[in-house]
């Protein structure tokens, strides 16, 4: 397992695949353990690095992960097989915004895909959370650009960073969830679904 994780880190560096920072995945793994999280939905598998680490927290943790890039999806499948996690990890090859889910609910949703689409992912998948379920989102600092959109010259980057800034506002104002922001790795948010009965 350790060897596979090292191989995945090398593969990601060699092939320019963005994977989660070590501090961030350590934070998430601790969170999964502390909150007894058992089933997870991940948006954005890449090669399955965060997927496999999350699934490794306990024997009964399962992960469904969605990836739209075929090469990465195939690589993810290969890695899931290598660590014998086929029973714990379900890899879905599709655009997350087109996936149809029914009769499922998750303890935790990890959003780590196209950063400009965070709000869309949040709004689509929040219905598949259990009561008091949690949505974690990565890269809210976006390599230090967040909060500085006005100063960015590149139009594409400015637009992307503005969307992340809007997402942060959306989370702060969201009445259905309580969100805490953590200065870990590239910036994480943890949004806890409020109890409707209260
Ligand atoms: N979670 C992975 C990890 O830490 O090991 C890294 C994921 S990487 C930051 C983001 C991935 O999301 C990319 O592989 C990209 O192809 C995928 N992605 C982006 N938008 C997507 C969408 N709408 N549906 C499915 N996958 C998407």
PDB file of C-alpha atoms and ligand atoms in Angstrom:
ATOM      1  CA  UNK A   1       0.000   0.000   0.000  1.00  0.00           C
ATOM      2  CA  UNK A   2       2.733   2.444   1.018  1.00  0.00           C
ATOM      3  CA  UNK A   3       4.628   1.521  -2.142  1.00  0.00           C
ATOM      4  CA  UNK A   4       1.535   2.071  -4.305  1.00  0.00           C
ATOM      5  CA  UNK A   5       0.947   5.507  -2.761  1.00  0.00           C
ATOM      6  CA  UNK A   6       4.574   6.481  -3.544  1.00  0.00           C
ATOM      7  CA  UNK A   7       4.162   5.213  -7.110  1.00  0.00           C
ATOM      8  CA  UNK A   8       0.985   7.257  -7.502  1.00  0.00           C
ATOM      9  CA  UNK A   9       2.753  10.386  -6.246  1.00  0.00           C
ATOM     10  CA  UNK A  10       5.523   9.845  -8.826  1.00  0.00           C
ATOM     11  CA  UNK A  11       3.015   9.156 -11.603  1.00  0.00           C
ATOM     12  CA  UNK A  12       1.082  12.328 -10.737  1.00  0.00           C
ATOM     13  CA  UNK A  13       4.255  14.448 -10.768  1.00  0.00           C
ATOM     14  CA  UNK A  14       5.431  12.914 -14.053  1.00  0.00           C
ATOM     15  CA  UNK A  15       2.106  13.238 -15.849  1.00  0.00           C
ATOM     16  CA  UNK A  16       1.004  16.570 -14.370  1.00  0.00           C
ATOM     17  CA  UNK A  17      -1.992  15.095 -12.616  1.00  0.00           C
ATOM     18  CA  UNK A  18      -3.165  17.332  -9.764  1.00  0.00           C
ATOM     19  CA  UNK A  19      -3.551  15.353  -6.554  1.00  0.00           C
ATOM     20  CA  UNK A  20      -4.406  16.509  -3.062  1.00  0.00           C
ATOM     21  CA  UNK A  21      -1.692  17.937  -0.802  1.00  0.00           C
ATOM     22  CA  UNK A  22      -0.422  15.655   1.935  1.00  0.00           C
ATOM     23  CA  UNK A  23      -1.623  17.901   4.799  1.00  0.00           C
ATOM     24  CA  UNK A  24      -5.103  18.050   3.301  1.00  0.00           C
ATOM     25  CA  UNK A  25      -5.529  14.311   2.855  1.00  0.00           C
ATOM     26  CA  UNK A  26      -4.131  13.748   6.369  1.00  0.00           C
ATOM     27  CA  UNK A  27      -6.772  16.207   7.681  1.00  0.00           C
ATOM     28  CA  UNK A  28      -9.555  14.428   5.758  1.00  0.00           C
ATOM     29  CA  UNK A  29      -8.454  10.962   6.888  1.00  0.00           C
ATOM     30  CA  UNK A  30      -8.439  12.142  10.503  1.00  0.00           C
ATOM     31  CA  UNK A  31     -11.887  13.649   9.984  1.00  0.00           C
ATOM     32  CA  UNK A  32     -13.239  10.377   8.537  1.00  0.00           C
ATOM     33  CA  UNK A  33     -11.941   8.467  11.538  1.00  0.00           C
ATOM     34  CA  UNK A  34     -13.091  10.982  14.154  1.00  0.00           C
ATOM     35  CA  UNK A  35     -16.623  11.204  12.714  1.00  0.00           C
ATOM     36  CA  UNK A  36     -17.012   7.513  12.005  1.00  0.00           C
ATOM     37  CA  UNK A  37     -17.691   8.183   8.328  1.00  0.00           C
ATOM     38  CA  UNK A  38     -18.503   5.034   6.389  1.00  0.00           C
ATOM     39  CA  UNK A  39     -19.620   5.943   2.900  1.00  0.00           C
ATOM     40  CA  UNK A  40     -18.162   8.677   0.781  1.00  0.00           C
ATOM     41  CA  UNK A  41     -18.886  10.222  -2.605  1.00  0.00           C
ATOM     42  CA  UNK A  42     -15.910  11.837  -4.315  1.00  0.00           C
ATOM     43  CA  UNK A  43     -16.235  14.184  -7.295  1.00  0.00           C
ATOM     44  CA  UNK A  44     -12.928  14.077  -9.188  1.00  0.00           C
ATOM     45  CA  UNK A  45     -10.967  10.829  -8.779  1.00  0.00           C
ATOM     46  CA  UNK A  46      -7.974  11.619 -11.007  1.00  0.00           C
ATOM     47  CA  UNK A  47      -5.823   8.484 -10.538  1.00  0.00           C
ATOM     48  CA  UNK A  48      -7.474   7.468  -7.258  1.00  0.00           C
ATOM     49  CA  UNK A  49      -4.887   8.877  -4.846  1.00  0.00           C
ATOM     50  CA  UNK A  50      -7.277  10.568  -2.394  1.00  0.00           C
ATOM     51  CA  UNK A  51      -9.856   7.844  -3.119  1.00  0.00           C
ATOM     52  CA  UNK A  52      -7.594   5.017  -1.967  1.00  0.00           C
ATOM     53  CA  UNK A  53      -6.309   6.919   1.054  1.00  0.00           C
ATOM     54  CA  UNK A  54      -9.845   7.754   2.210  1.00  0.00           C
ATOM     55  CA  UNK A  55     -10.953   4.142   1.697  1.00  0.00           C
ATOM     56  CA  UNK A  56      -7.942   2.930   3.698  1.00  0.00           C
ATOM     57  CA  UNK A  57      -9.044   4.652   6.922  1.00  0.00           C
ATOM     58  CA  UNK A  58     -11.089   1.633   8.101  1.00  0.00           C
ATOM     59  CA  UNK A  59     -12.154  -1.739   6.642  1.00  0.00           C
ATOM     60  CA  UNK A  60     -15.804  -0.672   6.369  1.00  0.00           C
ATOM     61  CA  UNK A  61     -15.251   2.668   4.608  1.00  0.00           C
ATOM     62  CA  UNK A  62     -16.543   2.641   1.021  1.00  0.00           C
ATOM     63  CA  UNK A  63     -16.061   5.277  -1.671  1.00  0.00           C
ATOM     64  CA  UNK A  64     -17.901   6.023  -4.903  1.00  0.00           C
ATOM     65  CA  UNK A  65     -15.744   8.270  -7.050  1.00  0.00           C
ATOM     66  CA  UNK A  66     -16.538  10.034 -10.333  1.00  0.00           C
ATOM     67  CA  UNK A  67     -14.022  10.913 -13.050  1.00  0.00           C
ATOM     68  CA  UNK A  68     -14.682  12.219 -16.580  1.00  0.00           C
ATOM     69  CA  UNK A  69     -11.188  11.857 -18.032  1.00  0.00           C
ATOM     70  CA  UNK A  70     -10.767   8.402 -19.570  1.00  0.00           C
ATOM     71  CA  UNK A  71      -7.003   8.055 -19.114  1.00  0.00           C
ATOM     72  CA  UNK A  72      -7.245   9.011 -15.444  1.00  0.00           C
ATOM     73  CA  UNK A  73     -10.282   6.786 -14.937  1.00  0.00           C
ATOM     74  CA  UNK A  74      -8.377   3.787 -16.346  1.00  0.00           C
ATOM     75  CA  UNK A  75      -5.382   4.589 -14.171  1.00  0.00           C
ATOM     76  CA  UNK A  76      -7.660   4.893 -11.146  1.00  0.00           C
ATOM     77  CA  UNK A  77      -9.203   1.474 -11.849  1.00  0.00           C
ATOM     78  CA  UNK A  78      -5.728  -0.022 -12.149  1.00  0.00           C
ATOM     79  CA  UNK A  79      -4.677   1.437  -8.801  1.00  0.00           C
ATOM     80  CA  UNK A  80      -7.862   0.311  -7.050  1.00  0.00           C
ATOM     81  CA  UNK A  81      -7.161  -3.202  -8.295  1.00  0.00           C
ATOM     82  CA  UNK A  82      -3.532  -3.082  -7.181  1.00  0.00           C
ATOM     83  CA  UNK A  83      -4.559  -2.506  -3.571  1.00  0.00           C
ATOM     84  CA  UNK A  84      -7.464  -4.998  -3.741  1.00  0.00           C
ATOM     85  CA  UNK A  85     -10.029  -2.324  -2.979  1.00  0.00           C
ATOM     86  CA  UNK A  86     -12.487  -3.365  -5.717  1.00  0.00           C
ATOM     87  CA  UNK A  87     -15.109  -4.163  -3.045  1.00  0.00           C
ATOM     88  CA  UNK A  88     -14.622  -0.814  -1.289  1.00  0.00           C
ATOM     89  CA  UNK A  89     -14.291   1.587  -4.219  1.00  0.00           C
ATOM     90  CA  UNK A  90     -16.738   2.100  -7.073  1.00  0.00           C
ATOM     91  CA  UNK A  91     -15.201   4.163  -9.896  1.00  0.00           C
ATOM     92  CA  UNK A  92     -17.677   5.874 -12.212  1.00  0.00           C
ATOM     93  CA  UNK A  93     -16.539   7.111 -15.629  1.00  0.00           C
ATOM     94  CA  UNK A  94     -18.816  10.098 -16.330  1.00  0.00           C
ATOM     95  CA  UNK A  95     -19.150  13.835 -16.041  1.00  0.00           C
ATOM     96  CA  UNK A  96     -20.371  14.333 -12.473  1.00  0.00           C
ATOM     97  CA  UNK A  97     -22.904  16.897 -13.642  1.00  0.00           C
ATOM     98  CA  UNK A  98     -24.518  14.191 -15.806  1.00  0.00           C
ATOM     99  CA  UNK A  99     -24.497  11.358 -13.278  1.00  0.00           C
ATOM    100  CA  UNK A 100     -27.889  10.104 -12.120  1.00  0.00           C
ATOM    101  CA  UNK A 101     -27.934   8.970  -8.539  1.00  0.00           C
ATOM    102  CA  UNK A 102     -30.926   7.418  -6.869  1.00  0.00           C
ATOM    103  CA  UNK A 103     -31.616   5.741  -3.555  1.00  0.00           C
ATOM    104  CA  UNK A 104     -28.185   6.470  -2.180  1.00  0.00           C
ATOM    105  CA  UNK A 105     -27.035   8.692   0.624  1.00  0.00           C
ATOM    106  CA  UNK A 106     -23.561   9.447   1.851  1.00  0.00           C
ATOM    107  CA  UNK A 107     -21.988  10.460   5.155  1.00  0.00           C
ATOM    108  CA  UNK A 108     -19.513  12.640   3.312  1.00  0.00           C
ATOM    109  CA  UNK A 109     -19.062  14.184  -0.131  1.00  0.00           C
ATOM    110  CA  UNK A 110     -15.616  15.316  -1.217  1.00  0.00           C
ATOM    111  CA  UNK A 111     -15.661  17.916  -4.017  1.00  0.00           C
ATOM    112  CA  UNK A 112     -12.330  17.973  -5.854  1.00  0.00           C
ATOM    113  CA  UNK A 113     -13.085  18.443  -9.561  1.00  0.00           C
ATOM    114  CA  UNK A 114     -13.394  21.471 -11.897  1.00  0.00           C
ATOM    115  CA  UNK A 115     -13.032  24.337  -9.437  1.00  0.00           C
ATOM    116  CA  UNK A 116     -15.321  26.715 -11.339  1.00  0.00           C
ATOM    117  CA  UNK A 117     -18.157  24.206 -10.922  1.00  0.00           C
ATOM    118  CA  UNK A 118     -18.009  23.878  -7.127  1.00  0.00           C
ATOM    119  CA  UNK A 119     -21.399  25.514  -6.567  1.00  0.00           C
ATOM    120  CA  UNK A 120     -23.050  23.303  -9.199  1.00  0.00           C
ATOM    121  CA  UNK A 121     -21.587  20.151  -7.632  1.00  0.00           C
ATOM    122  CA  UNK A 122     -22.650  21.300  -4.171  1.00  0.00           C
ATOM    123  CA  UNK A 123     -26.231  22.091  -5.265  1.00  0.00           C
ATOM    124  CA  UNK A 124     -26.577  18.839  -7.198  1.00  0.00           C
ATOM    125  CA  UNK A 125     -25.136  16.424  -4.661  1.00  0.00           C
ATOM    126  CA  UNK A 126     -26.360  17.946  -1.372  1.00  0.00           C
ATOM    127  CA  UNK A 127     -29.572  15.911  -1.805  1.00  0.00           C
ATOM    128  CA  UNK A 128     -27.538  12.712  -1.438  1.00  0.00           C
ATOM    129  CA  UNK A 129     -26.238  13.502   2.018  1.00  0.00           C
ATOM    130  CA  UNK A 130     -27.440  11.814   5.178  1.00  0.00           C
ATOM    131  CA  UNK A 131     -28.757  14.041   7.974  1.00  0.00           C
ATOM    132  CA  UNK A 132     -25.740  15.811   9.483  1.00  0.00           C
ATOM    133  CA  UNK A 133     -23.710  14.739   6.456  1.00  0.00           C
ATOM    134  CA  UNK A 134     -20.665  16.718   5.437  1.00  0.00           C
ATOM    135  CA  UNK A 135     -19.385  18.261   2.211  1.00  0.00           C
ATOM    136  CA  UNK A 136     -15.633  18.896   2.054  1.00  0.00           C
ATOM    137  CA  UNK A 137     -14.190  21.047  -0.730  1.00  0.00           C
ATOM    138  CA  UNK A 138     -10.493  21.363  -1.612  1.00  0.00           C
ATOM    139  CA  UNK A 139      -8.365  24.146  -3.153  1.00  0.00           C
ATOM    140  CA  UNK A 140     -10.240  27.142  -1.803  1.00  0.00           C
ATOM    141  CA  UNK A 141      -7.013  29.142  -1.571  1.00  0.00           C
ATOM    142  CA  UNK A 142      -6.236  28.202  -5.156  1.00  0.00           C
ATOM    143  CA  UNK A 143      -2.463  28.485  -4.770  1.00  0.00           C
ATOM    144  CA  UNK A 144      -2.790  31.849  -3.035  1.00  0.00           C
ATOM    145  CA  UNK A 145      -4.834  33.556  -5.768  1.00  0.00           C
ATOM    146  CA  UNK A 146      -8.135  33.582  -3.885  1.00  0.00           C
ATOM    147  CA  UNK A 147      -9.013  37.078  -2.705  1.00  0.00           C
ATOM    148  CA  UNK A 148      -6.861  38.634  -5.422  1.00  0.00           C
ATOM    149  CA  UNK A 149      -8.986  38.015  -8.521  1.00  0.00           C
ATOM    150  CA  UNK A 150      -8.960  41.736  -9.417  1.00  0.00           C
ATOM    151  CA  UNK A 151      -5.158  41.713  -9.682  1.00  0.00           C
ATOM    152  CA  UNK A 152      -4.925  38.737 -12.054  1.00  0.00           C
ATOM    153  CA  UNK A 153      -4.106  39.583 -15.670  1.00  0.00           C
ATOM    154  CA  UNK A 154      -5.027  36.297 -17.363  1.00  0.00           C
ATOM    155  CA  UNK A 155      -8.753  36.406 -18.125  1.00  0.00           C
ATOM    156  CA  UNK A 156      -9.275  32.655 -17.691  1.00  0.00           C
ATOM    157  CA  UNK A 157      -7.471  32.505 -14.365  1.00  0.00           C
ATOM    158  CA  UNK A 158      -9.298  35.633 -13.139  1.00  0.00           C
ATOM    159  CA  UNK A 159     -12.637  34.111 -14.036  1.00  0.00           C
ATOM    160  CA  UNK A 160     -11.769  30.828 -12.285  1.00  0.00           C
ATOM    161  CA  UNK A 161     -10.566  32.584  -9.130  1.00  0.00           C
ATOM    162  CA  UNK A 162     -13.698  34.793  -9.114  1.00  0.00           C
ATOM    163  CA  UNK A 163     -15.815  31.640  -9.198  1.00  0.00           C
ATOM    164  CA  UNK A 164     -13.929  30.228  -6.210  1.00  0.00           C
ATOM    165  CA  UNK A 165     -14.446  33.532  -4.364  1.00  0.00           C
ATOM    166  CA  UNK A 166     -18.177  33.359  -5.196  1.00  0.00           C
ATOM    167  CA  UNK A 167     -18.285  29.767  -3.934  1.00  0.00           C
ATOM    168  CA  UNK A 168     -16.779  30.829  -0.608  1.00  0.00           C
ATOM    169  CA  UNK A 169     -19.486  33.532  -0.286  1.00  0.00           C
ATOM    170  CA  UNK A 170     -22.121  30.951  -1.249  1.00  0.00           C
ATOM    171  CA  UNK A 171     -20.912  28.681   1.558  1.00  0.00           C
ATOM    172  CA  UNK A 172     -20.795  31.509   4.108  1.00  0.00           C
ATOM    173  CA  UNK A 173     -24.361  32.562   3.300  1.00  0.00           C
ATOM    174  CA  UNK A 174     -25.788  29.063   2.970  1.00  0.00           C
ATOM    175  CA  UNK A 175     -28.511  28.590   5.591  1.00  0.00           C
ATOM    176  CA  UNK A 176     -28.770  24.811   5.155  1.00  0.00           C
ATOM    177  CA  UNK A 177     -25.122  24.177   6.096  1.00  0.00           C
ATOM    178  CA  UNK A 178     -22.645  25.356   8.710  1.00  0.00           C
ATOM    179  CA  UNK A 179     -19.256  25.824   7.067  1.00  0.00           C
ATOM    180  CA  UNK A 180     -15.830  26.066   8.625  1.00  0.00           C
ATOM    181  CA  UNK A 181     -12.773  27.002   6.582  1.00  0.00           C
ATOM    182  CA  UNK A 182      -9.374  25.471   7.296  1.00  0.00           C
ATOM    183  CA  UNK A 183      -5.992  26.854   6.332  1.00  0.00           C
ATOM    184  CA  UNK A 184      -4.693  23.377   5.550  1.00  0.00           C
ATOM    185  CA  UNK A 185      -2.882  22.535   2.310  1.00  0.00           C
ATOM    186  CA  UNK A 186      -4.508  24.561  -0.465  1.00  0.00           C
ATOM    187  CA  UNK A 187      -7.465  25.502   1.756  1.00  0.00           C
ATOM    188  CA  UNK A 188     -10.369  23.260   2.740  1.00  0.00           C
ATOM    189  CA  UNK A 189     -13.970  23.848   3.729  1.00  0.00           C
ATOM    190  CA  UNK A 190     -16.096  21.526   5.836  1.00  0.00           C
ATOM    191  CA  UNK A 191     -19.838  22.139   5.442  1.00  0.00           C
ATOM    192  CA  UNK A 192     -22.108  20.287   7.852  1.00  0.00           C
ATOM    193  CA  UNK A 193     -25.739  19.849   6.871  1.00  0.00           C
ATOM    194  CA  UNK A 194     -27.940  21.336   9.586  1.00  0.00           C
ATOM    195  CA  UNK A 195     -30.491  19.180  11.319  1.00  0.00           C
ATOM    196  CA  UNK A 196     -33.845  20.077   9.669  1.00  0.00           C
ATOM    197  CA  UNK A 197     -35.800  19.221  12.823  1.00  0.00           C
ATOM    198  CA  UNK A 198     -34.064  21.858  14.930  1.00  0.00           C
TER     199      UNK A 198
HETATM  200  N1  LIG B   1      -9.160  13.879  -5.853  1.00  0.00           N
HETATM  201  C1  LIG B   1      -7.962  13.616  -6.598  1.00  0.00           C
HETATM  202  C2  LIG B   1      -6.817  13.357  -5.647  1.00  0.00           C
HETATM  203  O1  LIG B   1      -6.615  14.175  -4.734  1.00  0.00           O
HETATM  204  O2  LIG B   1      -6.122  12.361  -5.805  1.00  0.00           O
HETATM  205  C3  LIG B   1      -7.583  14.757  -7.497  1.00  0.00           C
HETATM  206  C4  LIG B   1      -8.661  15.201  -8.419  1.00  0.00           C
HETATM  207  S1  LIG B   1      -8.091  16.382  -9.588  1.00  0.00           S
HETATM  208  C5  LIG B   1      -7.764  17.780  -8.599  1.00  0.00           C
HETATM  209  C6  LIG B   1      -9.600  16.836 -10.364  1.00  0.00           C
HETATM  210  C7  LIG B   1     -10.171  15.759 -11.282  1.00  0.00           C
HETATM  211  O3  LIG B   1     -11.528  16.053 -11.513  1.00  0.00           O
HETATM  212  C8  LIG B   1      -9.508  15.711 -12.661  1.00  0.00           C
HETATM  213  O4  LIG B   1      -8.974  14.424 -12.880  1.00  0.00           O
HETATM  214  C9  LIG B   1     -10.625  16.023 -13.635  1.00  0.00           C
HETATM  215  O5  LIG B   1     -10.576  15.268 -14.835  1.00  0.00           O
HETATM  216  C10 LIG B   1     -11.865  15.675 -12.818  1.00  0.00           C
HETATM  217  N2  LIG B   1     -13.064  16.422 -13.173  1.00  0.00           N
HETATM  218  C11 LIG B   1     -13.180  17.740 -13.397  1.00  0.00           C
HETATM  219  N3  LIG B   1     -14.448  18.071 -13.641  1.00  0.00           N
HETATM  220  C12 LIG B   1     -15.171  16.925 -13.576  1.00  0.00           C
HETATM  221  C13 LIG B   1     -16.545  16.605 -13.754  1.00  0.00           C
HETATM  222  N4  LIG B   1     -17.439  17.546 -14.067  1.00  0.00           N
HETATM  223  N5  LIG B   1     -16.925  15.324 -13.612  1.00  0.00           N
HETATM  224  C14 LIG B   1     -16.011  14.357 -13.300  1.00  0.00           C
HETATM  225  N6  LIG B   1     -14.711  14.596 -13.129  1.00  0.00           N
HETATM  226  C15 LIG B   1     -14.288  15.863 -13.259  1.00  0.00           C
END
